[in-house]
Tab-separated table of C-alpha atoms and ligand atoms in Angstrom:
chain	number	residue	atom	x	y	z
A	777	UNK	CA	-33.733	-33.616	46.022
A	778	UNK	CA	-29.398	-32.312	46.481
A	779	UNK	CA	-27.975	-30.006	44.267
A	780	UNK	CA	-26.688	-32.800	42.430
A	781	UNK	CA	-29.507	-34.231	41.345
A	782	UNK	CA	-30.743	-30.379	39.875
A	783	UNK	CA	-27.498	-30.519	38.344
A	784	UNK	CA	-27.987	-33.762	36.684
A	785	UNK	CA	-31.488	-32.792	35.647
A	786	UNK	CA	-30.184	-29.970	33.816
A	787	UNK	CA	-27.312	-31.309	31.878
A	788	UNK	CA	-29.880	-34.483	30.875
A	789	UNK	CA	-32.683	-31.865	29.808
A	790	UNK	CA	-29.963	-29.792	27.620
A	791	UNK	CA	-28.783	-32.938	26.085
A	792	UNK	CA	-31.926	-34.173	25.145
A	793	UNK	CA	-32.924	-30.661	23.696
A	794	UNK	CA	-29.674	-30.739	21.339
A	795	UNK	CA	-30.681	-33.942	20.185
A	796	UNK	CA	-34.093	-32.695	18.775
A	797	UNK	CA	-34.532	-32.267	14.822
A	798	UNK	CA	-38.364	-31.805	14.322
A	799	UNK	CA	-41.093	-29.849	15.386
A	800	UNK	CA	-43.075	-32.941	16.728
A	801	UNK	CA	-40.036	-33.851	18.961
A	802	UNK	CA	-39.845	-30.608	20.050
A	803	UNK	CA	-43.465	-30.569	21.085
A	804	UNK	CA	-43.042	-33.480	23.198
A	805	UNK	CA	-40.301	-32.003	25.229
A	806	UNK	CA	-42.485	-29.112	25.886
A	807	UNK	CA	-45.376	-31.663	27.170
A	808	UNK	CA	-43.345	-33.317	29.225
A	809	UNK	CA	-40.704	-30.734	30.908
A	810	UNK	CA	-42.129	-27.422	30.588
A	811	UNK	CA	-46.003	-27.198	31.285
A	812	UNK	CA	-47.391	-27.030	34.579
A	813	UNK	CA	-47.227	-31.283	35.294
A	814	UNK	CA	-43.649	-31.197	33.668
A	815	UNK	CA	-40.039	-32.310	35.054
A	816	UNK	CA	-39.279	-28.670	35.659
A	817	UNK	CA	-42.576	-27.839	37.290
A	818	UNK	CA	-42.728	-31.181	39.774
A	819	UNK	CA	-38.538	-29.974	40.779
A	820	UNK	CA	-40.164	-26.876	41.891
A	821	UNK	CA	-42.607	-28.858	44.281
A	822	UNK	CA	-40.109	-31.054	45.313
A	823	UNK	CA	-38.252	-28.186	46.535
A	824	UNK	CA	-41.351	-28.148	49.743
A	825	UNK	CA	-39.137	-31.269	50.998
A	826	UNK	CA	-35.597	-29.814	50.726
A	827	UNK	CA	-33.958	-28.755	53.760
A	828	UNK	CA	-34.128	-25.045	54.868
A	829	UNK	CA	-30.460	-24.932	55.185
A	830	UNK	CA	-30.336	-25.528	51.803
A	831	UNK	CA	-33.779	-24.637	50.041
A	832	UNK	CA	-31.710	-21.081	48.775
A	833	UNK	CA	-29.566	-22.786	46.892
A	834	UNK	CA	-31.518	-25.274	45.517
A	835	UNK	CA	-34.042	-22.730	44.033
A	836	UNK	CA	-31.586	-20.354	43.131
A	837	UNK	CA	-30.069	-23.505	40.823
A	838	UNK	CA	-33.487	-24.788	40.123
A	839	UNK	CA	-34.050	-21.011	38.655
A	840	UNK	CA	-30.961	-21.231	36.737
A	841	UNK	CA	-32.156	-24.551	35.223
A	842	UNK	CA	-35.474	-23.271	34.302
A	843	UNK	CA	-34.204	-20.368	32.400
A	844	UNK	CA	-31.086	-22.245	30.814
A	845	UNK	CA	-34.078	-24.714	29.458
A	846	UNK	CA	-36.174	-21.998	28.559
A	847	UNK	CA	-33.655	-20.466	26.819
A	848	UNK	CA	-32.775	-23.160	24.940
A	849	UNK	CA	-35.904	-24.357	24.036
A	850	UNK	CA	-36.803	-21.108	22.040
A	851	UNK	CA	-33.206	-20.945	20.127
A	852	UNK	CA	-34.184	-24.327	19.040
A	853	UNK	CA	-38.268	-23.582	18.272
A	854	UNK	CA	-36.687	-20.335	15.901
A	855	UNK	CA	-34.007	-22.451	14.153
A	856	UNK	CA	-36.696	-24.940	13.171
A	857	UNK	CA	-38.828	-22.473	12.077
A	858	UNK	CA	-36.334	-21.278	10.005
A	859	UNK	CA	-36.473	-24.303	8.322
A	860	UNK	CA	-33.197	-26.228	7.055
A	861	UNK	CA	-30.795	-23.966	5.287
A	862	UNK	CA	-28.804	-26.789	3.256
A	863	UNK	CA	-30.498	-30.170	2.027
A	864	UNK	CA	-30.641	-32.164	5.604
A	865	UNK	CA	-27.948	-33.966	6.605
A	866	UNK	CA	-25.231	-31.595	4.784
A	867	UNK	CA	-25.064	-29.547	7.799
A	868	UNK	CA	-25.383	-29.833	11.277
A	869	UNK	CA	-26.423	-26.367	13.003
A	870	UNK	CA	-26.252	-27.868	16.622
A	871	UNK	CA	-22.492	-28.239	16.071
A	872	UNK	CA	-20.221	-26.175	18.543
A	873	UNK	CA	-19.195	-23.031	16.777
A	874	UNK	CA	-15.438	-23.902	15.276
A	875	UNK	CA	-12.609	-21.966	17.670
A	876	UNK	CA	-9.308	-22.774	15.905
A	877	UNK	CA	-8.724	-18.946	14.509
A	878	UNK	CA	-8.230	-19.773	10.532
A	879	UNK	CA	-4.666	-19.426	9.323
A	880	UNK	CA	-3.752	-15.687	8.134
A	881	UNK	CA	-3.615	-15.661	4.061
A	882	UNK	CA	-0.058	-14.073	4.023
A	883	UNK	CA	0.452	-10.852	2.338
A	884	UNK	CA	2.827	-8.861	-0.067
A	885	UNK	CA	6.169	-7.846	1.292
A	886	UNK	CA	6.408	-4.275	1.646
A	887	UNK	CA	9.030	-3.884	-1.278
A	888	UNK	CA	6.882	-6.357	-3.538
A	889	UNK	CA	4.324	-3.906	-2.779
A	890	UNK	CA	6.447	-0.853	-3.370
A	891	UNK	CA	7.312	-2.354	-6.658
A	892	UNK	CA	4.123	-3.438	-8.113
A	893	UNK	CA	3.142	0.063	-7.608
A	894	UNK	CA	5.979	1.802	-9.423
A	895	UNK	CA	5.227	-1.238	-12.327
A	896	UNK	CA	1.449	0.448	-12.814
A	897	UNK	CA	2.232	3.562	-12.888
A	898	UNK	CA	5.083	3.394	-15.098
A	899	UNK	CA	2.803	0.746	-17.410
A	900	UNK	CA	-0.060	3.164	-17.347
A	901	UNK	CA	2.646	5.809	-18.405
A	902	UNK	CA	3.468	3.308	-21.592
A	903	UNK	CA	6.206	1.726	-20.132
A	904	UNK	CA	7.281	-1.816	-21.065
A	905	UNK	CA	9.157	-3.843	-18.000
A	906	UNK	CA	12.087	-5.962	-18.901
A	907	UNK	CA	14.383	-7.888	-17.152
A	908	UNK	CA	18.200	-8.912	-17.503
A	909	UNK	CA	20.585	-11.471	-15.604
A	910	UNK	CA	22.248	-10.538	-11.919
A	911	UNK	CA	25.483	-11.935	-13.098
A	912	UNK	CA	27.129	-9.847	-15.591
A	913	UNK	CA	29.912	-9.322	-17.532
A	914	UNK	CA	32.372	-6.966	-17.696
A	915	UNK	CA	30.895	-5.492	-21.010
A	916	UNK	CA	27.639	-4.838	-19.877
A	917	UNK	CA	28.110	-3.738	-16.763
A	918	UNK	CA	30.663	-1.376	-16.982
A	919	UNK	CA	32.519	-0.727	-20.562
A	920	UNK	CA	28.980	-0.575	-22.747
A	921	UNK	CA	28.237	2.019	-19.939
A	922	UNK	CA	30.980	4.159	-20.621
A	923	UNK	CA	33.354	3.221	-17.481
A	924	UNK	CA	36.364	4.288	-18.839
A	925	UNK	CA	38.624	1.256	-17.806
A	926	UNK	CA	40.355	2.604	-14.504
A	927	UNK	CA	37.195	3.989	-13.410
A	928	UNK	CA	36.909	3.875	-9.541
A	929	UNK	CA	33.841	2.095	-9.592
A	930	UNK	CA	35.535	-1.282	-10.750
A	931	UNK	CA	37.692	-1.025	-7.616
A	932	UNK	CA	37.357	-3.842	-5.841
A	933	UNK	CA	35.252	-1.747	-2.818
A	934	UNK	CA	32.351	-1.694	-4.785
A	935	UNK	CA	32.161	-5.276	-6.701
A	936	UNK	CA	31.296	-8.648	-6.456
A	937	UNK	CA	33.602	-10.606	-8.556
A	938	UNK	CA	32.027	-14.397	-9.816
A	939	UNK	CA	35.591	-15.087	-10.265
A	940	UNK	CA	38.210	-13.434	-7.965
A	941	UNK	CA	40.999	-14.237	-8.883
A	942	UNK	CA	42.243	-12.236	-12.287
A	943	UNK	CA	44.507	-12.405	-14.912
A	944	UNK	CA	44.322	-8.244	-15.456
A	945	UNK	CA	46.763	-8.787	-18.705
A	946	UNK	CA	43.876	-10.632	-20.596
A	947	UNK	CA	41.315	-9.229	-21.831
A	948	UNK	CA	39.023	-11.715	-22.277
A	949	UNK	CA	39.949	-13.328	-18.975
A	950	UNK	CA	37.452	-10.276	-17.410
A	951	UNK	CA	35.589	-11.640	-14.765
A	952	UNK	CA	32.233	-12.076	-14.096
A	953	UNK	CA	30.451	-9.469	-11.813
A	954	UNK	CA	27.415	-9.151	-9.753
A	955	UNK	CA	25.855	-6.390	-11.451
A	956	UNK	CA	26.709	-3.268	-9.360
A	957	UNK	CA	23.481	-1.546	-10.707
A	958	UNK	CA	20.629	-2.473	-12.868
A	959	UNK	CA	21.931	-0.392	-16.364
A	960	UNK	CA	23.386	-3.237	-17.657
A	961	UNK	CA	19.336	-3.871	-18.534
A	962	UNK	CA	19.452	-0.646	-20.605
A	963	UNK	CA	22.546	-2.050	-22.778
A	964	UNK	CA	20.903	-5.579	-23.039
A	965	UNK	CA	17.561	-4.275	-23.901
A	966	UNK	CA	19.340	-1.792	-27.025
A	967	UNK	CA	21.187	-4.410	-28.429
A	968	UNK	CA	18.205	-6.493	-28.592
A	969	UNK	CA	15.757	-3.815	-30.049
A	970	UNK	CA	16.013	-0.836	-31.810
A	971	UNK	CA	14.554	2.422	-30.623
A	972	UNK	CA	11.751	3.609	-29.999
A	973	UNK	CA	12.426	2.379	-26.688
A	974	UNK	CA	9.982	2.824	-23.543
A	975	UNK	CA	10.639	0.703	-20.600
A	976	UNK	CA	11.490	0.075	-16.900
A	977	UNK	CA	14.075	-2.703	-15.702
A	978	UNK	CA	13.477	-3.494	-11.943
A	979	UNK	CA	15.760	-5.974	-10.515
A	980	UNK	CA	18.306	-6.879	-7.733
A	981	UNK	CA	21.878	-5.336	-7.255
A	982	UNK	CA	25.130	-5.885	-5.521
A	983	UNK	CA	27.761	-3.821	-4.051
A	984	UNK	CA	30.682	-5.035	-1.770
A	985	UNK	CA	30.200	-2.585	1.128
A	986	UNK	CA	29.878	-2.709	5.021
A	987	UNK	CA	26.081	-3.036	5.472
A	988	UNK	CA	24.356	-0.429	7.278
A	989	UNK	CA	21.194	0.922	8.236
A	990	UNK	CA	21.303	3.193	5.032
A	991	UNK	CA	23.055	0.432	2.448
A	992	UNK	CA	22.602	-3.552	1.982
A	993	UNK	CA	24.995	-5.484	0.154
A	994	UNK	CA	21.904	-6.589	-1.957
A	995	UNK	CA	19.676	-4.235	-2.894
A	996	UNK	CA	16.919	-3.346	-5.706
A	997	UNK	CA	16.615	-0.683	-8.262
A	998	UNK	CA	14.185	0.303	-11.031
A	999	UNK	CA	15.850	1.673	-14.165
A	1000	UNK	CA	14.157	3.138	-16.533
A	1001	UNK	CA	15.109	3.974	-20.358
A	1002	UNK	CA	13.582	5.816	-23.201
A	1003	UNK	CA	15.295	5.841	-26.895
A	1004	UNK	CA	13.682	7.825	-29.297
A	1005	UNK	CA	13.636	10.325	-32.012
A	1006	UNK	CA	13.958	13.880	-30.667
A	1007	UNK	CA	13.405	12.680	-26.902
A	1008	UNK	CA	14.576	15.749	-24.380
A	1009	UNK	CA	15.532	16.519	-21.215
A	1010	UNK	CA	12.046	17.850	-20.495
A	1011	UNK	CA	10.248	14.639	-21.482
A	1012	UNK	CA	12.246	13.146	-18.767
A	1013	UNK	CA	11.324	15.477	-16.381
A	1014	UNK	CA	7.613	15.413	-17.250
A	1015	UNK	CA	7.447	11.585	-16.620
A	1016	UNK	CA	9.319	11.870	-13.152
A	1017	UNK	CA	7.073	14.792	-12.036
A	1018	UNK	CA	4.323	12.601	-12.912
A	1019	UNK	CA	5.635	9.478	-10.934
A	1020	UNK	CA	6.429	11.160	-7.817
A	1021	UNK	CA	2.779	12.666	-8.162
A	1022	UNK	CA	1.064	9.274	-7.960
A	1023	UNK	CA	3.833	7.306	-5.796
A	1024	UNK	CA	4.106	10.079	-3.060
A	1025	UNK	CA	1.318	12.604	-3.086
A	1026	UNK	CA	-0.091	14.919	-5.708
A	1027	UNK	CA	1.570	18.067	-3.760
A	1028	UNK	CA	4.489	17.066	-4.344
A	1029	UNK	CA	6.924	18.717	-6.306
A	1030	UNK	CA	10.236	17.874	-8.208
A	1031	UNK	CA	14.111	19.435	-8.249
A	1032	UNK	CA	16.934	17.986	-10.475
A	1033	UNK	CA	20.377	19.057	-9.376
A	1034	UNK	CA	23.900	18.737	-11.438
A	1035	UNK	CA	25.469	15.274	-10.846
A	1036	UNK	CA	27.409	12.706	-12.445
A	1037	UNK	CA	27.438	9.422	-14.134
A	1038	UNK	CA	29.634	8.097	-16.982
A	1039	UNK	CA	26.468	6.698	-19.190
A	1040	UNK	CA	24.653	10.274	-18.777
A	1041	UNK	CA	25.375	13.473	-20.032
A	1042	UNK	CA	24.019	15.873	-18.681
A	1043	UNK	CA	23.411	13.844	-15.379
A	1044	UNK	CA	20.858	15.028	-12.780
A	1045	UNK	CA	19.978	14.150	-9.779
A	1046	UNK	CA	16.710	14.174	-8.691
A	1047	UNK	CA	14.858	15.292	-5.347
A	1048	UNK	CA	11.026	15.286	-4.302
A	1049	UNK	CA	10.195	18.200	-1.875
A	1050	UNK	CA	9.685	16.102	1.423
A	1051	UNK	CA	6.151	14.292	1.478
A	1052	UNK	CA	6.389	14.949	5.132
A	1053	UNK	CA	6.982	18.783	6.069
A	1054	UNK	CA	5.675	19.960	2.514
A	1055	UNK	CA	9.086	21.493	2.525
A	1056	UNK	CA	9.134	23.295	5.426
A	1057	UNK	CA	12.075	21.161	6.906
A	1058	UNK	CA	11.541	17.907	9.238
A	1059	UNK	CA	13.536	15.617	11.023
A	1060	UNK	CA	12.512	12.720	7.992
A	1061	UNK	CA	14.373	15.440	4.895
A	1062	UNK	CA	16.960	16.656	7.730
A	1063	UNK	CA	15.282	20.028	7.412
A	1064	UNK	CA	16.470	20.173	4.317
A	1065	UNK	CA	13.144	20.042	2.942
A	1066	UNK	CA	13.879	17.696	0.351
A	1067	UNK	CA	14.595	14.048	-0.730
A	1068	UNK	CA	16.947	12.245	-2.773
A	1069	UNK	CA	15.060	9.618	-4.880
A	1070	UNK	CA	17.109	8.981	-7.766
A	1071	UNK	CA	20.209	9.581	-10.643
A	1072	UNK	CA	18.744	10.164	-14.178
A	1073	UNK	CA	20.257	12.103	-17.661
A	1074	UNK	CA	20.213	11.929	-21.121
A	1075	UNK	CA	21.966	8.703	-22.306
A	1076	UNK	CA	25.448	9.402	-23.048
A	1077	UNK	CA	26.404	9.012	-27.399
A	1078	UNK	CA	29.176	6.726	-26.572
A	1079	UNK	CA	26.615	4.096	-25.175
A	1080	UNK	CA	24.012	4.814	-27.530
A	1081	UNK	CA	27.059	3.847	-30.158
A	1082	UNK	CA	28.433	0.857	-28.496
A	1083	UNK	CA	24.626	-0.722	-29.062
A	1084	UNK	CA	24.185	-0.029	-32.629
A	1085	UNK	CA	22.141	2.849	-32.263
A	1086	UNK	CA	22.957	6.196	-34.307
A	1087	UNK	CA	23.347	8.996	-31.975
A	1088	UNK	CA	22.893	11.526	-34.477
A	1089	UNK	CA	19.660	10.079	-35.424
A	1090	UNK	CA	18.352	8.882	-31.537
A	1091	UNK	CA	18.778	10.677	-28.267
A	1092	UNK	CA	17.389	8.973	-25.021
A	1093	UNK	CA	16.907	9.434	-21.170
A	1094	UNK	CA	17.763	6.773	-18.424
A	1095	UNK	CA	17.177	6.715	-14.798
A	1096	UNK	CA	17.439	4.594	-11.833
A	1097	UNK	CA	16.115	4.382	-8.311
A	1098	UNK	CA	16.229	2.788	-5.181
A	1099	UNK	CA	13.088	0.497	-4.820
A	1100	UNK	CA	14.317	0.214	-0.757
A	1101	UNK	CA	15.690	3.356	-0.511
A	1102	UNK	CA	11.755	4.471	-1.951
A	1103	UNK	CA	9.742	2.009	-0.191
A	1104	UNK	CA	11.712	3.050	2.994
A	1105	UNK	CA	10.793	6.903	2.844
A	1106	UNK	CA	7.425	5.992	1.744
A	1107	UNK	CA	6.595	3.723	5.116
A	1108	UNK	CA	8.733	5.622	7.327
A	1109	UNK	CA	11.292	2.539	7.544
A	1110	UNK	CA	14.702	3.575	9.555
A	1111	UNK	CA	16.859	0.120	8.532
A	1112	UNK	CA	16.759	-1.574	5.525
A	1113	UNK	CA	17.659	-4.720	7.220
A	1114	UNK	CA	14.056	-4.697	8.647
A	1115	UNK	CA	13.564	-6.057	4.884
A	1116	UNK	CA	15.539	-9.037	4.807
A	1117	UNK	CA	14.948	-10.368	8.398
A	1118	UNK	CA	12.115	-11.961	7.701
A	1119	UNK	CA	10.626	-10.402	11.446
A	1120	UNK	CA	6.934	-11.210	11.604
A	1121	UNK	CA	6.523	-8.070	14.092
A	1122	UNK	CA	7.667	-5.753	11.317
A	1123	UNK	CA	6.185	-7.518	8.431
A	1124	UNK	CA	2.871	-8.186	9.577
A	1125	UNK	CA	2.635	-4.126	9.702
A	1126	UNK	CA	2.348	-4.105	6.002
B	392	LIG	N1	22.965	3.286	-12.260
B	392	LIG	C1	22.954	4.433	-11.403
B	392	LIG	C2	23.265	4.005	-9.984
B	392	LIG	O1	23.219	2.835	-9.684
B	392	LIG	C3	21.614	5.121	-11.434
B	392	LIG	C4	21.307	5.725	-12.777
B	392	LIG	C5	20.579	5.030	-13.700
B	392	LIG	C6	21.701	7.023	-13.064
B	392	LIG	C7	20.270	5.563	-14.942
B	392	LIG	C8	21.408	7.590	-14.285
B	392	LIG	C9	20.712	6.882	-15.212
B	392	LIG	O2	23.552	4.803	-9.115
């Protein structure tokens, strides 16, 4: 008996053992390989005629075989005991286990997930969410918004015009813009319905400027507008505090600092203390020990007029954030190109 031949005699005794499907078989293979006048037992007596050079080796192998057998044997005696799990023939438990890893689902993209978020919290604070078109005009963008008409912001720095070249003596030669922000939703949304009004507007925007780690040429913002009788100040306040409570933590507390915008008067901008420090100062708030999240106020008369709506009657608030600039602080994300580059490394962190 060579090696080769125990090596043989295993392989052939594992195949056969795969093979088996009943109890009876089973039995057989026991009577005839592993009792005391089986295959396995006569190898061992054969080993008397193997050469002493080699008679380590062949019982060290012949001991593998018997336990590899053994082994086997009672993996297959407890899965038949088991009985078949499926109707026979559906499944077949002796096949290999599978190897190819199954293909990753996919997930959200962090600012789809930093959006759906704001979306149910805003909903569950009885907001609707509308939508308008990316393209705008002149109208909605900027004059139903108050831009007086040589307001800086038209400058050609800031916007995306459709058309570029312009016949400035026309009037109705305006070109079309990429909206610049996302209020042109507000002015859309008034002239379609009359107050009350209670809803958010999230949605992409455009500005013609270098990109950077801090600004993208495309970007997204959620507006938000609320038209109602007797609506204050303090209502707007109330539903921001209670935002930044949910979105970033419920320590967190609120400032709202004099600013200006032509569609809001007064116009506040508003801070969270940083999420980070708690206020104590950190390298995140530039130990400053807060954080800019967004440009809100009560909605000026003039554009409350200019859609139909009595501003004697109706007052309203508005206000608008960065859904990058947010999802950013709230994942710790230093480039807001990491968004649109599509990098698996950075996405797959999410
Ligand atoms: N539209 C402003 C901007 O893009 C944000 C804003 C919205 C401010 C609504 C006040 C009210 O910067």
């Amino acid at each position: 008996m060579t090696l080769n031949e125990i090596f043989l005699a295993r392989e052939r005794l594992l195949g056969e053992l795969d093979t088996i499907a009943t109890a009876p078989e089973l039995e057989a293979f026991k009577l005839s390989h592993l009792t005391r006048k089986g295959t396995i037992a006569a190898m061992f007596d054969d080993l008397r005629a193997v050469p002493k050079e080699e008679k380590p080796q062949a019982g060290k192998e012949l001991n593998v075989l018997r336990q590899l057998v053994e082994e086997r044997f009672k993996e297959k005696e407890s899965v038949l005991a088991a009985g078949p799990a499926t109707p026979r023939g559906s499944i077949d438990l002796t096949m290999p286990a599978r190897t190819v890893p199954v293909p990753e689902p996919g997930h959200e993209h962090p600012l789809a997930k930093t959006l759906n978020e704001m979306i149910a919290i805003f909903e569950r604070l009885g907001f609707a969410v509308e939508y308008g078109p990316e393209i705008e005009d002149d109208e909605h963008n900027f004059s139903k918004l108050n831009f007086p008409p040589d307001h800086p912001a038209r400058d050609m720095q800031d916007t995306f015009f459709v058309k570029p070249s312009v016949d400035w003596t026309h009037a109705d030669s305006l070109p079309l813009v990429l909206r610049t922000h996302t209020s042109p939703v507000q002015i859309r949304l008034m002239e379609r319905q009359k107050p009350p009004i209670r809803a958010i507007m999230p949605g992409r925007a455009f500005r013609n400027e270098a990109s950077s780690a801090r600004s993208a040429v495309a970007f997204f913002q959620l507006e938000g507008l609320v038209v109602d009788r007797g609506v204050s100040m303090a209502d707007l306040k109330g539903v921001l505090l209670s935002f930044a409570r949910q979105f970033f933590g419920s320590d967190v507390k609120i400032r709202l600092r004099p600013s200006f915008f032509p569609f809001t008067e007064p116009s506040a901008e508003v801070d969270i203390s940083c999420y980070i420090c708690g206020g104590k100062g950190c390298r995140v708030c530039k130990n400053s020990g807060w954080l800019e999240i967004l440009g809100s106020g009560m909605v000026h008369p003039n554009v409350l007029s200019a859609c139909g709506i009595d501003p004697e009657v109706y007052t309203g608030y508005a206000f608008g954030m960065g859904i990058d600039r947010t999802a950013m602080m709230r994942y710790g994300i230093s480039d807001i190109r990491d968004f649109f580059e599509n990098d698996l490394r950075f996405l797959e962190q999410f």
